[in-house]
PDB file of C-alpha atoms in Angstrom:
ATOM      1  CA  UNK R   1      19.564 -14.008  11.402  1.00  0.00           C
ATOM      2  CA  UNK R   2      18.552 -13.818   7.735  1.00  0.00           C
ATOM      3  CA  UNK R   3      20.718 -11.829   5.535  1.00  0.00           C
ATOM      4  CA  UNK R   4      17.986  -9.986   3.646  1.00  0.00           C
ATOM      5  CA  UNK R   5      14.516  -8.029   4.629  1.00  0.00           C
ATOM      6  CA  UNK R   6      11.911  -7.465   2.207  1.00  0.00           C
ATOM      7  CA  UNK R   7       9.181  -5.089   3.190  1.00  0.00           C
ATOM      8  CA  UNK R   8       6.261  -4.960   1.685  1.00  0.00           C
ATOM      9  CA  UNK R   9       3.461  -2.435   1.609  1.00  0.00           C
ATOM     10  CA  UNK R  10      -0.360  -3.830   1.474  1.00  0.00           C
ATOM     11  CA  UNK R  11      -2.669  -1.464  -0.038  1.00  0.00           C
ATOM     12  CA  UNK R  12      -2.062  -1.107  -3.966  1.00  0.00           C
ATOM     13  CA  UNK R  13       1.262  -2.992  -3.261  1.00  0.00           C
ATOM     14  CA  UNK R  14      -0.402  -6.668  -2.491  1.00  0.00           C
ATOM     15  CA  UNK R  15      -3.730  -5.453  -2.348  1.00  0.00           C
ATOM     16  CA  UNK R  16      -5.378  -4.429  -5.249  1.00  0.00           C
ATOM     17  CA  UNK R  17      -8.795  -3.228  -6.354  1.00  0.00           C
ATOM     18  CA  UNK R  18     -10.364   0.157  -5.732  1.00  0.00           C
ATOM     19  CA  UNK R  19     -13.960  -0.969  -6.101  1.00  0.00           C
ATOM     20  CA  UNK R  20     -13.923  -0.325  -1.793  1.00  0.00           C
ATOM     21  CA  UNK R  21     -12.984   2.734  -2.376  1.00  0.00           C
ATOM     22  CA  UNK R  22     -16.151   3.879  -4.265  1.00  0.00           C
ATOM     23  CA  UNK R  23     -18.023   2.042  -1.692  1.00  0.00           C
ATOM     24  CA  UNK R  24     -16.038   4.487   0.821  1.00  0.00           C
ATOM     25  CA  UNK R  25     -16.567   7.465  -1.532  1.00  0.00           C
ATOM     26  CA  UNK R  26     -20.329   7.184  -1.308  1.00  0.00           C
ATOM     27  CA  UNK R  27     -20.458   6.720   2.285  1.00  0.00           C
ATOM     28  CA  UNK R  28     -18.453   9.743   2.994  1.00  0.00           C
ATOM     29  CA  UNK R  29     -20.590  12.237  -0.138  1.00  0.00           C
ATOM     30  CA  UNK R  30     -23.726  10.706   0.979  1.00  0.00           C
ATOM     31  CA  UNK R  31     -23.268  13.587   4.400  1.00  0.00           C
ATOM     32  CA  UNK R  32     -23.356  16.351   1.482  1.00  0.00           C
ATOM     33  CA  UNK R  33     -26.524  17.756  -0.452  1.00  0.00           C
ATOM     34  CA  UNK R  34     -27.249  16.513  -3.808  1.00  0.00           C
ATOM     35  CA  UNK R  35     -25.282  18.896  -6.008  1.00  0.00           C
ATOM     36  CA  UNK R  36     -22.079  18.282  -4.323  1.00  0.00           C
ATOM     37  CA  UNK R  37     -22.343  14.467  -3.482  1.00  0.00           C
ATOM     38  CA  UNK R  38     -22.616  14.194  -7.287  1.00  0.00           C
ATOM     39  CA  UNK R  39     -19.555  16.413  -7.644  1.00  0.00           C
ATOM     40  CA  UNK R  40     -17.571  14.512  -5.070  1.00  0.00           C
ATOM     41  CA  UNK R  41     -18.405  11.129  -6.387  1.00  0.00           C
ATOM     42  CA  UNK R  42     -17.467  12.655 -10.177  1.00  0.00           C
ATOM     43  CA  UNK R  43     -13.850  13.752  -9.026  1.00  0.00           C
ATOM     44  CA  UNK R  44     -13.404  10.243  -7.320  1.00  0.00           C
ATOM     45  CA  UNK R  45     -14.547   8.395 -10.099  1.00  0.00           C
ATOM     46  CA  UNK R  46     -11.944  10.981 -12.330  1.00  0.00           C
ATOM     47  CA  UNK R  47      -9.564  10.290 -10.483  1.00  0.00           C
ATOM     48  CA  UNK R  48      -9.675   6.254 -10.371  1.00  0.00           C
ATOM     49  CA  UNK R  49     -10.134   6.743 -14.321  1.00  0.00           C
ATOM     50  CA  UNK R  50      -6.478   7.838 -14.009  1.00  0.00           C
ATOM     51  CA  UNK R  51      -7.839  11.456 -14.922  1.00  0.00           C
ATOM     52  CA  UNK R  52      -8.068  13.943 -11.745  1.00  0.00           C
ATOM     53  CA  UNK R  53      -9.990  16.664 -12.535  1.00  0.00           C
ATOM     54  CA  UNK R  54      -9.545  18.707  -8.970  1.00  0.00           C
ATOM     55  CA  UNK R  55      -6.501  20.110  -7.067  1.00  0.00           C
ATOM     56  CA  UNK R  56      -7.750  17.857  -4.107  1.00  0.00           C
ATOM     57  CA  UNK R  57      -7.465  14.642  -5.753  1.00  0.00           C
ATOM     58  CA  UNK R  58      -4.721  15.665  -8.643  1.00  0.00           C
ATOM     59  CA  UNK R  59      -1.691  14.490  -6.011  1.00  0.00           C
ATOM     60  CA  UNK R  60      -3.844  11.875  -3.852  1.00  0.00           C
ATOM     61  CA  UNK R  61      -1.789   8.395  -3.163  1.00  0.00           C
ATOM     62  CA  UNK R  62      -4.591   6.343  -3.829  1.00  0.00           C
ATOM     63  CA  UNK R  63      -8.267   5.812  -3.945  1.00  0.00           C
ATOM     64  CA  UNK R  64      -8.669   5.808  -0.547  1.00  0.00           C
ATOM     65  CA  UNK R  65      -6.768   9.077  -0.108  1.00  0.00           C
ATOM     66  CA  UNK R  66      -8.428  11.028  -2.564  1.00  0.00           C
ATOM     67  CA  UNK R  67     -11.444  10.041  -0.579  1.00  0.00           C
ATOM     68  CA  UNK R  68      -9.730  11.592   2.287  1.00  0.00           C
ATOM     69  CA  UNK R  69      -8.711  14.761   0.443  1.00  0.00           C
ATOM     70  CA  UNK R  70     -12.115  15.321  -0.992  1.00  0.00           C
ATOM     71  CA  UNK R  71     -13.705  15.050   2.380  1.00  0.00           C
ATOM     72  CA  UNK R  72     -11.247  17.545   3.612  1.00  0.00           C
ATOM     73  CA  UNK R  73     -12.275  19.863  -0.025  1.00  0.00           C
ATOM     74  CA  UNK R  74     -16.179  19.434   0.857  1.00  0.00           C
ATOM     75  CA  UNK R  75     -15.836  19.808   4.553  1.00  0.00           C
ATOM     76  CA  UNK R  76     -17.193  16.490   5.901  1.00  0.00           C
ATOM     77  CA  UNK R  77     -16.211  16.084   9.837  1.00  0.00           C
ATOM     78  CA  UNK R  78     -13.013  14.024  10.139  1.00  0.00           C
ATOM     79  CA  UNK R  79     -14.505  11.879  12.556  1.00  0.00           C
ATOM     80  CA  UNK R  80     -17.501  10.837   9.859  1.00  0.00           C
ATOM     81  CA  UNK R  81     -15.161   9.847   7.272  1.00  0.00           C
ATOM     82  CA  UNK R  82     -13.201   8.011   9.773  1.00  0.00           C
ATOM     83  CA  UNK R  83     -16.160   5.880  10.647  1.00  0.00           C
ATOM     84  CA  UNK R  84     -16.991   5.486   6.544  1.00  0.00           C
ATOM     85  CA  UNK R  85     -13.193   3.992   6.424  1.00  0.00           C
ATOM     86  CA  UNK R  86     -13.173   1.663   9.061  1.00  0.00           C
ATOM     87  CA  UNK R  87     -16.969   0.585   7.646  1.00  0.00           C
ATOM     88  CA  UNK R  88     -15.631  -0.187   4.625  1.00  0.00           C
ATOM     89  CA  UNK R  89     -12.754  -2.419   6.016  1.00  0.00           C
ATOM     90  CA  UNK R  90     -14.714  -4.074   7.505  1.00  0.00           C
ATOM     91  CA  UNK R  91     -16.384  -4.893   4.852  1.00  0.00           C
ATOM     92  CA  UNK R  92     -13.950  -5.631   2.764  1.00  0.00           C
ATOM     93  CA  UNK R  93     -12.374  -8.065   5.372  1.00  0.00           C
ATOM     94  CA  UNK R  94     -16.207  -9.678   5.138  1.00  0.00           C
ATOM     95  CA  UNK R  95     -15.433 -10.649   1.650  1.00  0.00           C
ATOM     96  CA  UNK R  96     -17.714  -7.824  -0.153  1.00  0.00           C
ATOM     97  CA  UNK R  97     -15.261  -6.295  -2.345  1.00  0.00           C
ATOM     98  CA  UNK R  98     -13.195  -7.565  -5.919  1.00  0.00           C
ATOM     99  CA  UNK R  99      -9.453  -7.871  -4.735  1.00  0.00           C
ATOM    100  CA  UNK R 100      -6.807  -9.601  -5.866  1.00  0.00           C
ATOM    101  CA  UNK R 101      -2.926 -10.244  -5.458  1.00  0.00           C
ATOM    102  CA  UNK R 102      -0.706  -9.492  -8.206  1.00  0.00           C
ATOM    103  CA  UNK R 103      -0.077 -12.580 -10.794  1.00  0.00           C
ATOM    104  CA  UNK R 104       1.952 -14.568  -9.660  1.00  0.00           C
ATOM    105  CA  UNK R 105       3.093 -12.870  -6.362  1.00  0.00           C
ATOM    106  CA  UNK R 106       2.738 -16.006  -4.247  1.00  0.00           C
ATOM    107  CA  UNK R 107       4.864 -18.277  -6.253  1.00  0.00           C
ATOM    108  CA  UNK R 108       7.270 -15.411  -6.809  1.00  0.00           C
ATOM    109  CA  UNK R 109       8.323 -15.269  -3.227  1.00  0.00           C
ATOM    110  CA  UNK R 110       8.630 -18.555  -2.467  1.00  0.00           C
ATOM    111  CA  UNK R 111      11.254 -18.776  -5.466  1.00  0.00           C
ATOM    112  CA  UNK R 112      13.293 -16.570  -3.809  1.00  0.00           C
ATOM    113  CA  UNK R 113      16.615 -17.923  -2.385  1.00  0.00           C
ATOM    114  CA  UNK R 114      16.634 -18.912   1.487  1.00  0.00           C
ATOM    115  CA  UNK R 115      17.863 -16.307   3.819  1.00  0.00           C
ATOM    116  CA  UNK R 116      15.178 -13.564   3.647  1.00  0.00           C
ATOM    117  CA  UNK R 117      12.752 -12.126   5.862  1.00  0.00           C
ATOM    118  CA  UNK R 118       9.384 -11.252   4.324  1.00  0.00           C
ATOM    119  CA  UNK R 119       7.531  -8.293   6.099  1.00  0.00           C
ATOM    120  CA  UNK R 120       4.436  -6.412   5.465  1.00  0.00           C
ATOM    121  CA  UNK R 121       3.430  -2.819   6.836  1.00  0.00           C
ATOM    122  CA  UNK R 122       0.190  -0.950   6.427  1.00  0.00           C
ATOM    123  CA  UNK R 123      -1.728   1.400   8.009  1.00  0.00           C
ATOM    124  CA  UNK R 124      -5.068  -0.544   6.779  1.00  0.00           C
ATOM    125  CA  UNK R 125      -6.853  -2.076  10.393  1.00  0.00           C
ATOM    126  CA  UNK R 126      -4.744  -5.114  11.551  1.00  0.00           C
ATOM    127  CA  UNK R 127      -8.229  -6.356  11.923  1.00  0.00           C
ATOM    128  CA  UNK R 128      -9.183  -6.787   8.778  1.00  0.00           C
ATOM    129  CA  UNK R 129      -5.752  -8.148   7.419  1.00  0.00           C
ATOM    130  CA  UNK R 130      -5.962 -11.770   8.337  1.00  0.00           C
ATOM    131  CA  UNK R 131      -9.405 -12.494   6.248  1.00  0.00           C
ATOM    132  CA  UNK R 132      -8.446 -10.353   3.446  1.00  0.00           C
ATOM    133  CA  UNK R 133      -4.745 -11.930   3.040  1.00  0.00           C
ATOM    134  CA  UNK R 134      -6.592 -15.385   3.170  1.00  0.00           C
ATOM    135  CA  UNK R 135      -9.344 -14.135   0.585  1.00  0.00           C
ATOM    136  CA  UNK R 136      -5.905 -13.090  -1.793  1.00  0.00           C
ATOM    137  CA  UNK R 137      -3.967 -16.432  -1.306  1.00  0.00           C
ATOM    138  CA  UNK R 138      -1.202 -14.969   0.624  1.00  0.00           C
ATOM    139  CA  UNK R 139      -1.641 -16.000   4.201  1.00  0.00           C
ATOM    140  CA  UNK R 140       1.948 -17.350   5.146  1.00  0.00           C
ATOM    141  CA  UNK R 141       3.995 -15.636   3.318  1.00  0.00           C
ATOM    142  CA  UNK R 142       4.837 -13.240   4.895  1.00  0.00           C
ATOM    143  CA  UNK R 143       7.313 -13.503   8.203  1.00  0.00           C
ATOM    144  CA  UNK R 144       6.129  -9.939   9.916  1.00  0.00           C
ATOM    145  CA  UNK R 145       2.602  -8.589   9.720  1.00  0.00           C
ATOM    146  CA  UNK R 146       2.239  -4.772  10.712  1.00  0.00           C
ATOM    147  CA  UNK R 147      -1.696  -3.442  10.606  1.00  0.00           C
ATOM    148  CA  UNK R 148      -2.432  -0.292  12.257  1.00  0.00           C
ATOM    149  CA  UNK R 149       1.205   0.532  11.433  1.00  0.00           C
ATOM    150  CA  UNK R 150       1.070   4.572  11.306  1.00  0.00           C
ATOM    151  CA  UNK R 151       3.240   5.216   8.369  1.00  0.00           C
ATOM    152  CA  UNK R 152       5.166   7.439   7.668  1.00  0.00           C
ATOM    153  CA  UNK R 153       5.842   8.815  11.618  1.00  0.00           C
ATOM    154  CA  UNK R 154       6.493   4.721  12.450  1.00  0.00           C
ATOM    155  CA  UNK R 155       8.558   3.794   9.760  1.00  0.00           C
ATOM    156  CA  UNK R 156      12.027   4.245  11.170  1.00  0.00           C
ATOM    157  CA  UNK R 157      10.476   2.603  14.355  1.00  0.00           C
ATOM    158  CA  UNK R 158       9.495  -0.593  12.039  1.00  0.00           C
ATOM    159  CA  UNK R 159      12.751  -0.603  10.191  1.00  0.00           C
ATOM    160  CA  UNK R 160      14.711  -0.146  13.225  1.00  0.00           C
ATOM    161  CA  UNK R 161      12.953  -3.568  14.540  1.00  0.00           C
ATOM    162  CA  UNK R 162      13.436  -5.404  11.273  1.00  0.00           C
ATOM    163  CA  UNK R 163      16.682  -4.798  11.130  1.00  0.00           C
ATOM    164  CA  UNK R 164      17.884  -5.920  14.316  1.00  0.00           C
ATOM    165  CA  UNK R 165      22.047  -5.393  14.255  1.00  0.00           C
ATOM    166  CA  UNK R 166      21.619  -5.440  10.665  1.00  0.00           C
ATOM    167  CA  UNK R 167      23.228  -2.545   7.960  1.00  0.00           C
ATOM    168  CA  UNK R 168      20.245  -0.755   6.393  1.00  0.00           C
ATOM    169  CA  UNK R 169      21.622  -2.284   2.542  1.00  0.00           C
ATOM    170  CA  UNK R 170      19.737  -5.610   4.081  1.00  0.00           C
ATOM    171  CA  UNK R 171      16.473  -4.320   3.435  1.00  0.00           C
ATOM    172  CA  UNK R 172      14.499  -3.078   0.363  1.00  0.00           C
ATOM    173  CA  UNK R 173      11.396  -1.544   0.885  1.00  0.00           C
ATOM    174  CA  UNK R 174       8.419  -1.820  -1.700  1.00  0.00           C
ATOM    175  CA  UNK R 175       5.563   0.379  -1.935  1.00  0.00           C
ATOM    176  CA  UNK R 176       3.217   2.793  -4.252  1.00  0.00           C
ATOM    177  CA  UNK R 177       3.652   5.885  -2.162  1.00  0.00           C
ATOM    178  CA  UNK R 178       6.955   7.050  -1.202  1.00  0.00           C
ATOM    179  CA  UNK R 179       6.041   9.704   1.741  1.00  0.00           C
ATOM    180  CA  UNK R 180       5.125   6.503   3.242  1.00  0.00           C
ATOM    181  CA  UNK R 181       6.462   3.490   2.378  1.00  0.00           C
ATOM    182  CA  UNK R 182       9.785   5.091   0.263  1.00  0.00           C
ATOM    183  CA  UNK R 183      11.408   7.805   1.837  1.00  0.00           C
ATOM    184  CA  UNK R 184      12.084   7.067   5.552  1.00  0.00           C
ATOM    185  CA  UNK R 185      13.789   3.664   3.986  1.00  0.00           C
ATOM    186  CA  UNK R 186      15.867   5.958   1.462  1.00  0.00           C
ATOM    187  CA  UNK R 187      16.664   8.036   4.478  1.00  0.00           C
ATOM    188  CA  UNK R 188      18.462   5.110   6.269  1.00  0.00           C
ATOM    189  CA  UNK R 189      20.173   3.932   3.184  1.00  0.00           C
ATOM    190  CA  UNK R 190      17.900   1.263   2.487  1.00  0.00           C
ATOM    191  CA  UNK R 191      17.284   0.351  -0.822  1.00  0.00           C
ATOM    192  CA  UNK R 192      13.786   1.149  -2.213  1.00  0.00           C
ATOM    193  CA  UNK R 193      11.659  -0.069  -4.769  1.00  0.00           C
ATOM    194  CA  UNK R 194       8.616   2.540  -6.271  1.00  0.00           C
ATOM    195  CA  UNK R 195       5.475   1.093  -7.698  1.00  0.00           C
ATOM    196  CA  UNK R 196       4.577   4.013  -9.969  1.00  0.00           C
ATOM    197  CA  UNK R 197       0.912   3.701 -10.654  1.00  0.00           C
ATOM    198  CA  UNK R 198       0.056   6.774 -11.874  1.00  0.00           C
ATOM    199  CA  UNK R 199       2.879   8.297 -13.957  1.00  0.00           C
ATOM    200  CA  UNK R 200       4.706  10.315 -11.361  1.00  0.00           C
ATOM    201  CA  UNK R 201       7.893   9.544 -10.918  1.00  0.00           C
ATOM    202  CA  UNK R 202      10.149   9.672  -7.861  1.00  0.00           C
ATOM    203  CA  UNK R 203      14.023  10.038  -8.087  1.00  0.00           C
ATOM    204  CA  UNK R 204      14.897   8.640  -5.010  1.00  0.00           C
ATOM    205  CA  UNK R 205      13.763   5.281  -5.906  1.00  0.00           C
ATOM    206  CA  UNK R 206      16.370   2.655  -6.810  1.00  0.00           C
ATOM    207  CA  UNK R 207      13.938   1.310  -8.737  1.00  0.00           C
ATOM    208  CA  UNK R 208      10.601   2.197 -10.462  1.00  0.00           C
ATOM    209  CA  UNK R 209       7.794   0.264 -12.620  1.00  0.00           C
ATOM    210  CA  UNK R 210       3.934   0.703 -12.586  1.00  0.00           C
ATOM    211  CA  UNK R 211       3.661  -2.764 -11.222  1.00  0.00           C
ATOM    212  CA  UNK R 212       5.218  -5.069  -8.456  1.00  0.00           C
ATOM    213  CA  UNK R 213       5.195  -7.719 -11.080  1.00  0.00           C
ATOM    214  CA  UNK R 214       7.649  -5.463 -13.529  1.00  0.00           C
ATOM    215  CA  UNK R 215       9.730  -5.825 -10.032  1.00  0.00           C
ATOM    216  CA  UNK R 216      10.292  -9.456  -9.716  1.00  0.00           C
ATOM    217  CA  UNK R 217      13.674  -9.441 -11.921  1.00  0.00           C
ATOM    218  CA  UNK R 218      14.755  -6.315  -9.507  1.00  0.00           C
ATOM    219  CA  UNK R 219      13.726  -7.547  -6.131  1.00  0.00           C
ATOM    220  CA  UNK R 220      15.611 -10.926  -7.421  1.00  0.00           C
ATOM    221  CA  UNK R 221      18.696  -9.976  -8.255  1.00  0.00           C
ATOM    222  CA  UNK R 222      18.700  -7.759  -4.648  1.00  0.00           C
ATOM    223  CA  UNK R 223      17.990 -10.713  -2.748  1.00  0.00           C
ATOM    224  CA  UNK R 224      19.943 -12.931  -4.794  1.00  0.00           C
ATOM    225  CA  UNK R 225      23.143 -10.479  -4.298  1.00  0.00           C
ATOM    226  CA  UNK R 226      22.247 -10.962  -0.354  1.00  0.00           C
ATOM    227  CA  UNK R 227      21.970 -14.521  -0.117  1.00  0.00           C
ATOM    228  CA  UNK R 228      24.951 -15.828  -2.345  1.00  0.00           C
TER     229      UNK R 228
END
């Protein structure tokens, strides 16, 4: 049994690139009239600018949840805007979209000492994770793949797995949005590490930078402190 977990998030953890998510924006305003699929599609485009300009979108996760919360906001059926997502994931997983890794992540993980178990969880379609981790050079790497994963309600679930007979200090779990990826780790003692994209800061974390590459000395020394 390895002596260290590392679990990674996929969507603006490994995965990054919101040009999808204007492809999903337009799907879901194109159900509106004129006036407000121009609004909607302003507010996304605000709020991937790094400059929300509505209370729907000013505490959104990501790109693809301010899509969500503007749907909600303009009253498109849940079930349409369902369909837009899983449309766009597919496409994405077709190749159609710009994503990439960040620098360096690859090579970064296999520097890491032996001993460690390399995990990734996301509620993204486990359907469309096996192209799209090919498409970013990562296929591999990673020990555990979780798609369809239902975070937050799973997380303990998935953690609970991971860790086997394991104390919860063995894992550290990495992510841009703590409701999901961050707090039900911190809950259990593990240690987390918080990908801050947009300037809003969360206490809990043990750790914080706007990127996962400003992490590498962090998640180092962790595993490094595991492994010895």
């Amino acid at each position: 049994m390895n002596d260290a977990i590392l679990l990674f998030d996929y969507d603006g953890t490994v995965r990054l690139g919101y040009e999808h998510a204007t492809h999903y924006a337009r799907l879901v305003a194109s159900n509106l009239d004129a006036a407000d699929e121009r609004a909607f599609l302003a507010a996304h485009a605000a709020f991937c600018a790094g400059k929300p300009t509505t209370a729907s979108t000013f505490d959104a996760y990501d790109a693809d949840n301010a899509v969500r919360r503007l749907a909600g906001e303009y009253g498109v059926d849940d079930l349409i805007r369902a369909e837009a997502y899983a449309e766009t994931r597919k496409r994405m997983a077709a190749g159609e979209f710009d994503i990439w890794a960040p620098k360096g992540f690859p090579e970064f993980i296999w520097s890491l000492p032996r001993g460690i178990e390399v995990a990734l969880a996301t509620n993204a379609p486990a359907s469309s994770l096996e192209p799209a981790l090919e498409r970013l050079g990562l296929d591999g790497l990673f020990d555990h793949v979780i798609g369809d994963a239902g975070k937050p309600e799973s997380m303990d679930s998935i953690i609970d797995e991971l860790l086997e007979e394991r104390p919860a200090e063995a894992l550290l779990s990495i992510g841009d949005i703590p409701r999901n990826d961050l707090a039900p780790a911190a809950d259990r003692g593990c240690a987390t590490a918080y990908i801050d994209h947009y300037g809003r800061p969360w206490p809990r974390a043990t750790v914080s930078a706007a990127s996962l590459e400003e992490l590498y000395p962090f998640i180092h020394r962790w595993v490094t402190e595991r492994t010895a």
